[in-house]
Short mmCIF file of C-alpha atoms and ligand atoms in Angstrom, two decimals:
data_model
loop_
_atom_site.label_atom_id
_atom_site.label_comp_id
_atom_site.label_asym_id
_atom_site.label_seq_id
_atom_site.Cartn_x
_atom_site.Cartn_y
_atom_site.Cartn_z
CA UNK V 912 150.78 135.16 -66.36
CA UNK V 913 147.71 132.99 -66.91
CA UNK V 914 145.04 134.22 -64.51
CA UNK V 915 141.84 133.45 -66.43
CA UNK V 916 140.38 130.26 -64.89
CA UNK V 917 139.23 128.73 -68.19
CA UNK V 918 142.56 129.28 -69.93
CA UNK V 919 144.49 128.06 -66.91
CA UNK V 920 142.41 124.87 -66.76
CA UNK V 921 143.05 124.15 -70.44
CA UNK V 922 146.78 124.85 -70.10
CA UNK V 923 147.02 122.58 -67.05
CA UNK V 924 145.29 119.83 -69.03
CA UNK V 925 147.75 120.17 -71.90
CA UNK V 926 150.64 120.08 -69.42
CA UNK V 927 149.27 116.94 -67.81
CA UNK V 928 148.77 115.21 -71.15
CA UNK V 929 152.05 116.16 -72.78
CA UNK V 930 154.48 116.96 -69.97
CA UNK V 931 157.51 116.28 -72.15
CA UNK V 932 156.54 118.41 -75.13
CA UNK V 933 158.35 121.54 -74.05
CA UNK V 934 158.27 123.44 -77.34
CA UNK V 935 154.57 122.71 -77.76
CA UNK V 936 153.82 123.81 -74.19
CA UNK V 937 155.79 127.02 -74.75
CA UNK V 938 153.83 127.88 -77.90
CA UNK V 939 150.49 127.08 -76.25
CA UNK V 940 151.36 129.12 -73.16
CA UNK V 941 152.23 132.18 -75.23
CA UNK V 942 149.00 132.04 -77.23
CA UNK V 943 146.71 131.40 -74.25
CA UNK V 944 148.40 134.18 -72.28
CA UNK V 945 147.76 136.60 -75.17
CA UNK V 946 144.14 135.56 -75.56
CA UNK V 947 143.13 136.47 -72.00
CA UNK V 948 141.65 139.91 -72.70
CA UNK V 949 139.70 138.53 -75.68
CA UNK V 950 138.48 135.36 -73.95
CA UNK V 951 137.19 137.39 -71.01
CA UNK V 952 134.90 139.33 -73.35
CA UNK V 953 133.71 136.25 -75.27
CA UNK V 954 131.96 133.66 -73.09
CA UNK V 955 130.85 131.74 -76.18
CA UNK V 956 134.40 130.42 -76.47
CA UNK V 957 134.18 128.46 -73.24
CA UNK V 958 130.60 127.44 -73.99
CA UNK V 959 131.74 125.88 -77.28
CA UNK V 960 134.92 124.35 -75.87
CA UNK V 961 136.99 126.30 -78.39
CA UNK V 962 140.22 126.54 -76.41
CA UNK V 963 140.19 122.82 -75.49
CA UNK V 964 139.74 122.00 -79.16
CA UNK V 965 142.19 124.51 -80.61
CA UNK V 966 145.13 123.13 -78.58
CA UNK V 967 144.47 119.55 -79.72
CA UNK V 968 145.55 118.61 -83.27
CA UNK V 969 142.89 117.09 -85.54
CA UNK V 970 145.30 114.21 -86.03
CA UNK V 971 148.99 113.28 -86.11
CA UNK V 972 150.37 110.50 -88.25
CA UNK V 973 153.82 109.12 -87.61
CA UNK V 974 155.54 106.50 -89.70
CA UNK V 975 158.78 104.68 -90.37
CA UNK V 976 160.84 105.93 -93.30
CA UNK V 977 163.19 103.23 -94.58
CA UNK V 978 165.76 104.04 -97.24
CA UNK V 979 169.08 102.75 -98.50
CA UNK V 980 172.28 104.77 -98.32
CA UNK V 981 174.98 104.82 -101.00
CA UNK V 982 176.84 101.97 -99.30
CA UNK V 983 173.81 99.71 -99.50
CA UNK V 984 173.08 99.99 -95.76
CA UNK V 985 169.49 100.20 -94.51
CA UNK V 986 168.59 103.45 -92.77
CA UNK V 987 165.49 104.13 -90.69
CA UNK V 988 164.05 107.53 -89.83
CA UNK V 989 160.79 108.63 -88.29
CA UNK V 990 158.33 110.82 -90.19
CA UNK V 991 155.36 112.88 -89.00
CA UNK V 992 152.49 114.92 -90.33
CA UNK V 993 150.48 116.88 -87.81
CA UNK V 994 147.16 118.09 -89.24
CA UNK V 995 146.39 120.66 -86.61
CA UNK V 996 143.32 122.59 -87.65
CA UNK V 997 141.25 122.75 -90.83
CA UNK V 998 138.55 125.22 -89.74
CA UNK V 999 139.38 127.78 -92.43
CA UNK V 1000 140.98 125.71 -95.18
CA UNK V 1001 143.01 122.63 -96.08
CA UNK V 1002 145.92 121.91 -93.75
CA UNK V 1003 148.95 123.89 -94.89
CA UNK V 1004 152.48 124.08 -93.60
CA UNK V 1005 156.03 122.96 -94.19
CA UNK V 1006 158.05 119.79 -93.73
CA UNK V 1007 161.16 120.04 -91.55
CA UNK V 1008 164.08 117.71 -92.11
CA UNK V 1009 166.52 118.03 -89.22
CA UNK V 1010 167.98 115.55 -86.71
CA UNK V 1011 166.38 117.49 -83.82
CA UNK V 1012 162.82 116.94 -85.11
CA UNK V 1013 160.44 115.23 -82.68
CA UNK V 1014 156.70 115.25 -82.04
CA UNK V 1015 156.85 118.29 -79.74
CA UNK V 1016 158.55 120.39 -82.43
CA UNK V 1017 156.12 119.28 -85.13
CA UNK V 1018 153.15 120.05 -82.87
CA UNK V 1019 154.39 123.50 -81.88
CA UNK V 1020 154.97 124.34 -85.52
CA UNK V 1021 151.51 123.08 -86.55
CA UNK V 1022 149.86 125.01 -83.73
CA UNK V 1023 151.61 128.25 -84.66
CA UNK V 1024 150.83 127.67 -88.33
CA UNK V 1025 147.08 127.66 -87.63
CA UNK V 1026 147.15 131.27 -86.42
CA UNK V 1027 149.76 132.40 -88.94
CA UNK V 1028 147.78 131.09 -91.87
CA UNK V 1029 144.66 132.79 -90.58
CA UNK V 1030 146.57 136.09 -90.41
CA UNK V 1031 147.42 135.88 -94.11
CA UNK V 1032 143.71 136.27 -94.92
CA UNK V 1033 143.92 133.25 -97.25
CA UNK V 1034 141.87 130.07 -96.79
CA UNK V 1035 144.47 127.78 -95.24
CA UNK V 1036 144.31 125.60 -92.13
CA UNK V 1037 147.37 124.71 -90.06
CA UNK V 1038 149.66 121.70 -90.36
CA UNK V 1039 153.33 120.72 -90.18
CA UNK V 1040 155.42 117.65 -90.70
CA UNK V 1041 158.92 116.40 -91.13
CA UNK V 1042 161.45 113.84 -90.09
CA UNK V 1043 164.58 113.43 -87.99
CA UNK V 1044 166.45 112.74 -91.25
CA UNK V 1045 169.54 114.93 -91.69
CA UNK V 1046 170.04 115.98 -95.34
CA UNK V 1047 173.51 117.35 -94.49
CA UNK V 1048 176.33 115.34 -95.92
CA UNK V 1049 173.97 113.10 -97.93
CA UNK V 1050 174.32 112.65 -101.68
CA UNK V 1051 171.53 113.77 -104.02
CA UNK V 1052 170.70 110.09 -104.60
CA UNK V 1053 170.36 109.46 -100.84
CA UNK V 1054 168.15 112.53 -100.42
CA UNK V 1055 166.01 111.32 -103.34
CA UNK V 1056 165.60 107.83 -101.89
CA UNK V 1057 164.65 109.29 -98.51
CA UNK V 1058 162.13 111.70 -100.07
CA UNK V 1059 160.54 108.94 -102.16
CA UNK V 1060 160.19 106.68 -99.13
CA UNK V 1061 158.82 109.54 -97.01
CA UNK V 1062 156.21 110.37 -99.67
CA UNK V 1063 155.28 106.70 -100.11
CA UNK V 1064 153.84 106.91 -96.58
CA UNK V 1065 152.67 110.52 -96.63
CA UNK V 1066 150.82 110.53 -99.95
CA UNK V 1067 147.66 108.87 -98.63
CA UNK V 1068 147.17 111.64 -96.06
CA UNK V 1069 147.59 114.70 -98.27
CA UNK V 1070 146.02 116.27 -101.36
CA UNK V 1071 145.49 119.64 -103.03
CA UNK V 1072 142.19 120.15 -101.12
CA UNK V 1073 143.18 118.19 -98.01
CA UNK V 1074 146.70 119.04 -96.90
CA UNK V 1075 149.40 120.86 -98.84
CA UNK V 1076 152.95 120.56 -97.43
CA UNK V 1077 155.90 122.80 -98.37
CA UNK V 1078 159.48 123.53 -97.34
CA UNK V 1079 161.00 124.37 -93.95
CA UNK V 1080 164.41 123.74 -92.38
CA UNK V 1081 166.28 121.22 -94.53
CA UNK V 1082 163.51 121.05 -97.14
CA UNK V 1083 164.13 123.23 -100.18
CA UNK V 1084 163.45 123.02 -103.90
CA UNK V 1085 165.46 119.80 -104.31
CA UNK V 1086 163.49 117.88 -101.67
CA UNK V 1087 160.11 119.28 -102.81
CA UNK V 1088 160.94 118.20 -106.38
CA UNK V 1089 161.69 114.60 -105.35
CA UNK V 1090 158.57 114.44 -103.17
CA UNK V 1091 156.36 115.91 -105.90
CA UNK V 1092 157.67 113.36 -108.41
CA UNK V 1093 156.86 110.48 -106.09
CA UNK V 1094 153.38 111.81 -105.23
CA UNK V 1095 152.55 112.19 -108.93
CA UNK V 1096 153.78 108.69 -109.66
CA UNK V 1097 151.77 107.11 -106.82
CA UNK V 1098 148.53 108.99 -107.53
CA UNK V 1099 148.93 109.34 -111.29
CA UNK V 1100 147.77 112.88 -110.76
CA UNK V 1101 149.48 116.21 -111.49
CA UNK V 1102 148.09 118.52 -108.85
CA UNK V 1103 149.16 121.36 -106.58
CA UNK V 1104 149.76 119.04 -103.61
CA UNK V 1105 153.01 120.72 -102.54
CA UNK V 1106 154.16 124.32 -102.72
CA UNK V 1107 157.65 125.62 -103.26
CA UNK V 1108 157.80 123.57 -106.45
CA UNK V 1109 160.26 124.27 -109.26
CA UNK V 1110 159.20 126.99 -111.69
CA UNK V 1111 158.99 124.46 -114.52
CA UNK V 1112 156.28 122.38 -112.84
CA UNK V 1113 153.85 124.70 -111.09
CA UNK V 1114 156.01 126.63 -108.65
CA UNK V 1115 155.31 130.30 -108.06
CA UNK V 1116 157.72 133.08 -108.86
CA UNK V 1117 158.83 134.86 -105.64
CA UNK V 1118 158.10 131.84 -103.37
CA UNK V 1119 161.85 131.37 -102.78
CA UNK V 1120 162.22 134.98 -101.70
CA UNK V 1121 158.84 135.29 -99.97
CA UNK V 1122 159.54 134.67 -96.27
CA UNK V 1123 162.59 136.91 -96.13
CA UNK V 1124 161.11 139.63 -98.33
CA UNK V 1125 157.83 139.48 -96.39
CA UNK V 1126 159.70 139.87 -93.11
CA UNK V 1127 161.25 143.10 -94.35
CA UNK V 1128 157.94 144.41 -95.75
CA UNK V 1129 156.51 143.88 -92.28
CA UNK V 1130 159.44 145.63 -90.59
CA UNK V 1131 159.26 148.56 -93.01
CA UNK V 1132 155.54 149.05 -92.29
CA UNK V 1133 156.05 148.66 -88.54
CA UNK V 1134 158.86 151.25 -88.51
CA UNK V 1135 156.80 153.64 -90.63
CA UNK V 1136 153.65 153.42 -88.51
CA UNK V 1137 155.14 153.07 -85.05
CA UNK V 1138 158.26 155.24 -85.31
CA UNK V 1139 157.89 157.27 -88.49
CA UNK V 1140 161.14 155.66 -89.60
CA UNK V 1141 162.40 153.13 -92.16
CA UNK V 1142 165.00 150.40 -92.74
CA UNK V 1143 167.22 152.77 -94.74
CA UNK V 1144 170.52 153.47 -93.01
CA UNK V 1145 169.99 150.84 -90.29
CA UNK V 1146 172.53 148.21 -89.23
CA UNK V 1147 171.02 144.74 -89.40
CA UNK V 1148 172.06 141.42 -87.80
CA UNK V 1149 170.47 138.22 -89.14
CA UNK V 1150 170.87 134.76 -87.65
CA UNK V 1151 170.76 131.80 -90.00
CA UNK V 1152 172.06 131.55 -93.54
CA UNK V 1153 169.27 129.50 -95.07
CA UNK V 1154 166.29 130.36 -97.22
CA UNK V 1155 164.70 132.85 -94.84
CA UNK V 1156 167.93 134.56 -93.73
CA UNK V 1157 169.38 134.99 -97.24
CA UNK V 1158 166.28 136.68 -98.69
CA UNK V 1159 165.77 138.76 -95.56
CA UNK V 1160 169.33 140.00 -96.10
CA UNK V 1161 168.65 140.68 -99.78
CA UNK V 1162 165.54 142.78 -99.11
CA UNK V 1163 167.13 144.57 -96.13
CA UNK V 1164 169.95 145.70 -98.45
CA UNK V 1165 167.49 146.71 -101.18
CA UNK V 1166 165.70 148.89 -98.63
CA UNK V 1167 168.97 150.62 -97.75
CA UNK V 1168 169.92 148.67 -94.62
CA UNK V 1169 173.38 147.24 -93.99
CA UNK V 1170 173.54 143.56 -92.96
CA UNK V 1171 176.74 143.08 -90.96
CA UNK V 1172 176.40 139.54 -89.59
CA UNK V 1173 174.86 136.14 -90.37
CA UNK V 1174 175.37 132.64 -88.92
CA UNK V 1175 174.78 128.93 -89.36
CA UNK V 1176 174.58 126.26 -86.66
CA UNK V 1177 178.40 126.22 -86.29
CA UNK V 1178 179.30 129.89 -86.04
CA UNK V 1179 178.82 133.43 -87.31
CA UNK V 1180 180.49 135.89 -89.65
CA UNK V 1181 180.84 139.60 -89.02
CA UNK V 1182 181.50 141.81 -92.00
CA UNK V 1183 181.58 145.52 -91.09
CA UNK V 1184 181.50 146.41 -94.79
CA UNK V 1185 178.17 144.65 -95.27
CA UNK V 1186 177.66 140.94 -96.04
CA UNK V 1187 178.32 140.16 -99.71
CA UNK V 1188 175.24 138.20 -100.65
CA UNK V 1189 176.61 136.77 -103.89
CA UNK V 1190 179.40 135.12 -101.88
CA UNK V 1191 176.95 133.93 -99.20
CA UNK V 1192 174.57 132.47 -101.80
CA UNK V 1193 177.43 130.66 -103.54
CA UNK V 1194 178.55 129.10 -100.24
CA UNK V 1195 175.10 128.24 -98.89
CA UNK V 1196 172.84 127.67 -101.89
CA UNK V 1197 175.30 126.22 -104.39
CA UNK V 1198 178.07 124.56 -102.38
CA UNK V 1199 176.01 123.76 -99.24
CA UNK V 1200 179.20 124.56 -97.28
CA UNK V 1201 179.86 126.03 -93.80
CA UNK V 1202 179.59 129.79 -93.19
CA UNK V 1203 183.24 129.86 -92.03
CA UNK V 1204 184.08 129.76 -95.76
CA UNK V 1205 182.82 133.34 -96.03
CA UNK V 1206 185.55 134.71 -93.74
CA UNK V 1207 188.17 132.84 -95.80
CA UNK V 1208 186.91 134.45 -99.01
CA UNK V 1209 186.02 138.02 -97.97
CA UNK V 1210 188.86 140.21 -96.62
CA UNK V 1211 187.89 142.32 -93.61
CA UNK V 1212 185.30 139.83 -92.34
CA UNK V 1213 185.67 137.70 -89.21
CA UNK V 1214 184.44 134.27 -88.15
CA UNK V 1215 183.34 133.47 -84.59
CA UNK V 1216 182.65 129.97 -83.33
CA UNK V 1217 179.97 130.66 -80.76
CA UNK V 1218 176.91 131.39 -82.89
CA UNK V 1219 174.91 133.04 -80.08
CA UNK V 1220 177.63 135.71 -79.87
CA UNK V 1221 175.99 137.14 -82.99
CA UNK V 1222 173.52 138.87 -80.64
CA UNK V 1223 176.40 140.77 -78.99
CA UNK V 1224 177.04 142.67 -82.22
CA UNK V 1225 175.69 146.22 -82.10
CA UNK V 1226 172.73 146.70 -84.44
CA UNK V 1227 169.48 148.62 -84.93
CA UNK V 1228 167.50 145.69 -86.30
CA UNK V 1229 167.87 142.05 -85.24
CA UNK V 1230 166.25 139.32 -87.33
CA UNK V 1231 166.43 135.81 -85.84
CA UNK V 1232 165.94 133.55 -88.89
CA UNK V 1233 167.43 130.16 -87.88
CA UNK V 1234 165.43 128.08 -85.40
CA UNK V 1235 163.35 127.95 -82.20
CA UNK V 1236 164.72 129.33 -78.93
CA UNK V 1237 167.92 130.59 -80.52
CA UNK V 1238 167.60 133.96 -78.77
CA UNK V 1239 167.40 133.73 -74.96
CA UNK V 1240 167.21 136.28 -72.13
CA UNK V 1241 171.00 136.88 -72.06
CA UNK V 1242 171.05 137.53 -75.80
CA UNK V 1243 168.03 139.83 -75.46
CA UNK V 1244 169.83 141.79 -72.72
CA UNK V 1245 172.90 142.15 -74.92
CA UNK V 1246 170.81 143.45 -77.83
CA UNK V 1247 168.95 145.90 -75.58
CA UNK V 1248 172.18 147.15 -73.99
CA UNK V 1249 173.47 147.85 -77.50
CA UNK V 1250 170.39 149.91 -78.36
CA UNK V 1251 168.47 147.57 -80.68
CA UNK V 1252 165.22 149.20 -81.81
CA UNK V 1253 163.54 146.39 -83.80
CA UNK V 1254 163.48 142.62 -83.34
CA UNK V 1255 161.47 140.75 -85.99
CA UNK V 1256 161.21 136.96 -86.06
CA UNK V 1257 161.87 135.24 -89.39
CA UNK V 1258 162.18 131.82 -87.76
CA UNK V 1259 159.35 130.16 -85.82
CA UNK V 1260 159.50 130.94 -82.07
CA UNK V 1261 163.18 131.94 -82.15
CA UNK V 1262 162.91 134.06 -79.00
CA UNK V 1263 162.31 132.44 -75.61
CA UNK V 1264 159.34 133.70 -73.57
CA UNK V 1265 161.78 135.55 -71.28
CA UNK V 1266 163.46 137.26 -74.24
CA UNK V 1267 160.10 138.42 -75.65
CA UNK V 1268 159.15 139.86 -72.28
CA UNK V 1269 162.43 141.79 -72.10
CA UNK V 1270 161.90 143.27 -75.57
CA UNK V 1271 158.35 144.37 -74.76
CA UNK V 1272 159.32 145.85 -71.38
CA UNK V 1273 162.19 147.81 -72.88
CA UNK V 1274 160.25 149.43 -75.69
CA UNK V 1275 161.83 147.41 -78.50
CA UNK V 1276 159.49 147.11 -81.49
CA UNK V 1277 158.88 143.38 -81.51
CA UNK V 1278 157.38 141.52 -84.48
CA UNK V 1279 156.38 137.95 -83.55
CA UNK V 1280 156.94 135.08 -85.97
CA UNK V 1281 153.29 134.32 -86.74
CA UNK V 1282 152.87 137.77 -88.19
CA UNK V 1283 156.35 138.61 -89.41
CA UNK V 1284 157.25 135.37 -91.22
CA UNK V 1285 153.81 134.71 -92.72
CA UNK V 1286 154.98 135.86 -96.16
CA UNK V 1287 156.28 132.39 -97.01
CA UNK V 1288 153.05 130.56 -96.44
CA UNK V 1289 151.06 133.46 -97.90
CA UNK V 1290 152.97 133.05 -101.14
CA UNK V 1291 152.41 129.31 -100.92
CA UNK V 1292 148.71 130.21 -100.81
CA UNK V 1293 149.24 132.26 -103.97
CA UNK V 1294 150.98 129.26 -105.55
CA UNK V 1295 147.89 127.15 -104.73
CA UNK V 1296 145.65 129.75 -106.41
CA UNK V 1297 147.82 129.79 -109.53
CA UNK V 1298 147.82 125.97 -109.67
CA UNK V 1299 144.02 125.87 -109.37
CA UNK V 1300 143.69 128.37 -112.18
CA UNK V 1301 146.38 126.63 -114.23
CA UNK V 1302 148.23 129.85 -114.91
CA UNK V 1303 151.18 131.72 -113.46
CA UNK V 1304 151.58 135.29 -112.40
CA UNK V 1305 154.70 137.44 -112.95
CA UNK V 1306 157.26 138.03 -110.21
CA UNK V 1307 156.01 141.60 -109.86
CA UNK V 1308 152.39 140.50 -109.43
CA UNK V 1309 153.22 137.95 -106.73
CA UNK V 1310 155.64 140.32 -104.97
CA UNK V 1311 153.02 143.10 -104.92
CA UNK V 1312 150.40 140.75 -103.45
CA UNK V 1313 152.93 139.55 -100.85
CA UNK V 1314 153.70 143.12 -99.85
CA UNK V 1315 149.99 143.95 -99.55
CA UNK V 1316 149.44 140.89 -97.36
CA UNK V 1317 152.31 141.80 -95.01
CA UNK V 1318 151.11 145.40 -94.68
CA UNK V 1319 147.61 144.10 -93.84
CA UNK V 1320 148.95 141.65 -91.28
CA UNK V 1321 150.78 144.48 -89.52
CA UNK V 1322 147.65 146.64 -89.37
CA UNK V 1323 145.36 143.79 -88.29
CA UNK V 1324 147.75 142.82 -85.51
CA UNK V 1325 148.26 146.43 -84.47
CA UNK V 1326 144.51 147.16 -84.41
CA UNK V 1327 143.80 143.98 -82.43
CA UNK V 1328 146.44 144.99 -79.86
CA UNK V 1329 144.71 148.36 -79.45
CA UNK V 1330 141.29 146.71 -79.08
CA UNK V 1331 142.71 144.54 -76.30
CA UNK V 1332 143.98 147.66 -74.49
CA UNK V 1333 147.62 146.76 -75.23
CA UNK V 1334 148.37 149.03 -78.17
CA UNK V 1335 151.62 148.17 -79.92
CA UNK V 1336 151.97 144.74 -78.30
CA UNK V 1337 152.04 142.73 -81.51
CA UNK V 1338 152.36 139.42 -79.67
CA UNK V 1339 148.87 139.92 -78.27
CA UNK V 1340 147.68 141.54 -81.50
CA UNK V 1341 148.86 138.74 -83.81
CA UNK V 1342 147.58 135.97 -81.58
CA UNK V 1343 144.16 137.56 -81.16
CA UNK V 1344 143.80 138.58 -84.81
CA UNK V 1345 144.79 135.08 -85.97
CA UNK V 1346 142.54 133.38 -83.43
CA UNK V 1347 139.31 135.28 -84.17
CA UNK V 1348 138.65 133.85 -87.64
CA UNK V 1349 139.58 130.28 -86.68
CA UNK V 1350 137.40 130.33 -83.55
CA UNK V 1351 134.41 131.79 -85.40
CA UNK V 1352 134.72 129.14 -88.11
CA UNK V 1353 134.94 126.39 -85.48
CA UNK V 1354 131.79 127.62 -83.75
CA UNK V 1355 129.92 127.87 -87.07
CA UNK V 1356 130.93 124.31 -88.03
CA UNK V 1357 129.64 122.76 -84.82
CA UNK V 1358 131.18 120.06 -82.67
CA UNK V 1359 133.80 118.48 -84.94
P1 NDP J 2862 167.06 126.43 -93.99
O1 NDP J 2862 167.23 124.98 -93.79
O2 NDP J 2862 167.11 127.00 -95.35
O3 NDP J 2862 168.10 127.23 -93.09
C1 NDP J 2862 168.13 127.07 -91.73
C2 NDP J 2862 169.26 127.91 -91.15
O4 NDP J 2862 169.15 127.90 -89.73
C3 NDP J 2862 170.63 127.37 -91.48
O5 NDP J 2862 171.54 128.43 -91.54
C4 NDP J 2862 170.91 126.44 -90.32
O6 NDP J 2862 172.28 126.26 -90.08
C5 NDP J 2862 170.27 127.19 -89.17
N1 NDP J 2862 169.76 126.23 -88.19
C6 NDP J 2862 168.82 125.30 -88.38
N2 NDP J 2862 168.63 124.54 -87.28
C7 NDP J 2862 169.49 125.02 -86.39
C8 NDP J 2862 169.76 124.65 -85.06
N3 NDP J 2862 169.11 123.65 -84.42
N4 NDP J 2862 170.67 125.39 -84.41
C9 NDP J 2862 171.31 126.38 -85.04
N5 NDP J 2862 171.10 126.78 -86.30
C10 NDP J 2862 170.20 126.10 -86.96
O7 NDP J 2862 165.64 126.78 -93.29
P2 NDP J 2862 164.72 128.05 -93.50
O8 NDP J 2862 165.54 129.27 -93.75
O9 NDP J 2862 163.65 127.68 -94.44
O10 NDP J 2862 164.03 128.15 -92.06
C11 NDP J 2862 164.57 128.94 -91.01
C12 NDP J 2862 163.48 129.24 -90.00
O11 NDP J 2862 162.41 129.96 -90.64
C13 NDP J 2862 162.80 128.03 -89.36
O12 NDP J 2862 162.43 128.35 -88.03
C14 NDP J 2862 161.56 127.84 -90.20
O13 NDP J 2862 160.54 127.14 -89.49
C15 NDP J 2862 161.18 129.29 -90.43
N6 NDP J 2862 160.31 129.56 -91.57
C16 NDP J 2862 160.60 129.12 -92.83
C17 NDP J 2862 159.79 129.44 -93.89
C18 NDP J 2862 160.10 129.04 -95.28
O14 NDP J 2862 159.34 129.39 -96.18
N7 NDP J 2862 161.20 128.35 -95.54
C19 NDP J 2862 158.55 130.20 -93.68
C20 NDP J 2862 158.37 130.70 -92.34
C21 NDP J 2862 159.21 130.36 -91.33
P3 NDP J 2862 172.99 124.89 -90.57
O15 NDP J 2862 172.97 124.94 -92.06
O16 NDP J 2862 174.34 124.93 -89.98
O17 NDP J 2862 172.13 123.78 -90.02
O1 2IT J 2863 156.71 128.01 -91.19
C1 2IT J 2863 156.21 128.27 -92.31
O2 2IT J 2863 155.33 129.11 -92.45
C2 2IT J 2863 156.74 127.54 -93.47
N1 2IT J 2863 157.67 126.76 -93.33
C3 2IT J 2863 156.11 127.73 -94.82
C4 2IT J 2863 154.90 126.83 -94.96
C5 2IT J 2863 154.27 126.82 -96.33
O3 2IT J 2863 153.29 126.07 -96.46
O4 2IT J 2863 154.69 127.54 -97.23
#
């Protein structure tokens, strides 16, 4: 609960200004709540108005995206870029393409990204963008026309040293390719303005795998240090079947875990023999089809229509990797009753505040998104470095750096939790560790 008067005042102000932005308010509440022990010891934060400034984006641009569908009809979507904080580097963060996207979602993601990017140790500020465009069911030509129109507005706001977007839900290599092509054409400039690019034009090896692999590197380190244990032999449930979920599943299996369930927005599959990733990749990455296909193709697996029932499946490790607030208090209770020992967030803010509280109270090792899914953006940072140097590193080099970054993030978050008198509470630890560098940089740069 927010008891510190300064933090409470700032939170009340945000609530008054943006009463309808529920996801943004949720993300702000969680961070401010975590910062209490640190803020109480650092009066310079209030003196410099740091909390008031850190909850207010530097700027948000929103724009109309007009494109033509294959039938010749005019379509209109809304696009956003939220440049949240540039205290420690150029704005950096993904672009989400999903019909649910609105300003609250973009702001919560940009806010979270500021702390996440700080945790990586790389010089990247926080930003996020996207559109309520739904790539599902669209032809490649329609997706291309949308991406070109989106970039025709966005290009004037971004740049390799200003703001570097990347992928997120609904934005993968195909969309980044179309956007990169349009940026290059408009600026007549081949530059590392987007990450997650194709390997033939400046993309980094291991960026595709990075968020999921990084999540598992974090979990492995957390289990080793906090329980003297490892992923080997554990049963794993993963929500989602997109970029993050698929590569989390791949690394979990490589580390000796057994992934028994995955889902998409329509339903889940349970495969007691272990999810066959080649089949899942074919369905999701190649065919862009529904997950129900998996149960039709793999004997012994089952399909269930209610996707939140995935959390009722008994497991040791649960990895929510789909979307925000997909894991609520009831799902948390079901996981706890079934003896879950680790919950690590691959998606951004997938657990509700109530669910997080239940995990912490019941001794579940809980890895919050900002820390646990930072491997994606960290590897984007490595892609930026390679682009600046005009060279490319091997898969092994990038993967080793990614692993080192995730191990560091765990230790920084763990140490910060101990310094705040809440040892092992990685929610507090990650928020405080991410906040320190950004707040110091803001103070040093004066009133901007
Ligand atoms: P993808 O678009 O590749 O996959 C998203 C998956 O989540 C799909 O299986 C999708 O199901 C499901 N999903 C999306 N929205 C919803 C919804 N509203 N309700 C239910 N299920 C949903 O995205 P990513 O894997 O890239 O992203 C997943 C999460 O990870 C997001 O929270 C994202 O912000 C976060 N993240 C991504 C990073 C990256 O590098 N890509 C880095 C760090 C975090 P369906 O296909 O049926 O829609
Ligand atoms: O939420 C995230 O960290 C991402 N979608 C990745 C952002 C990036 O710039 O790679």
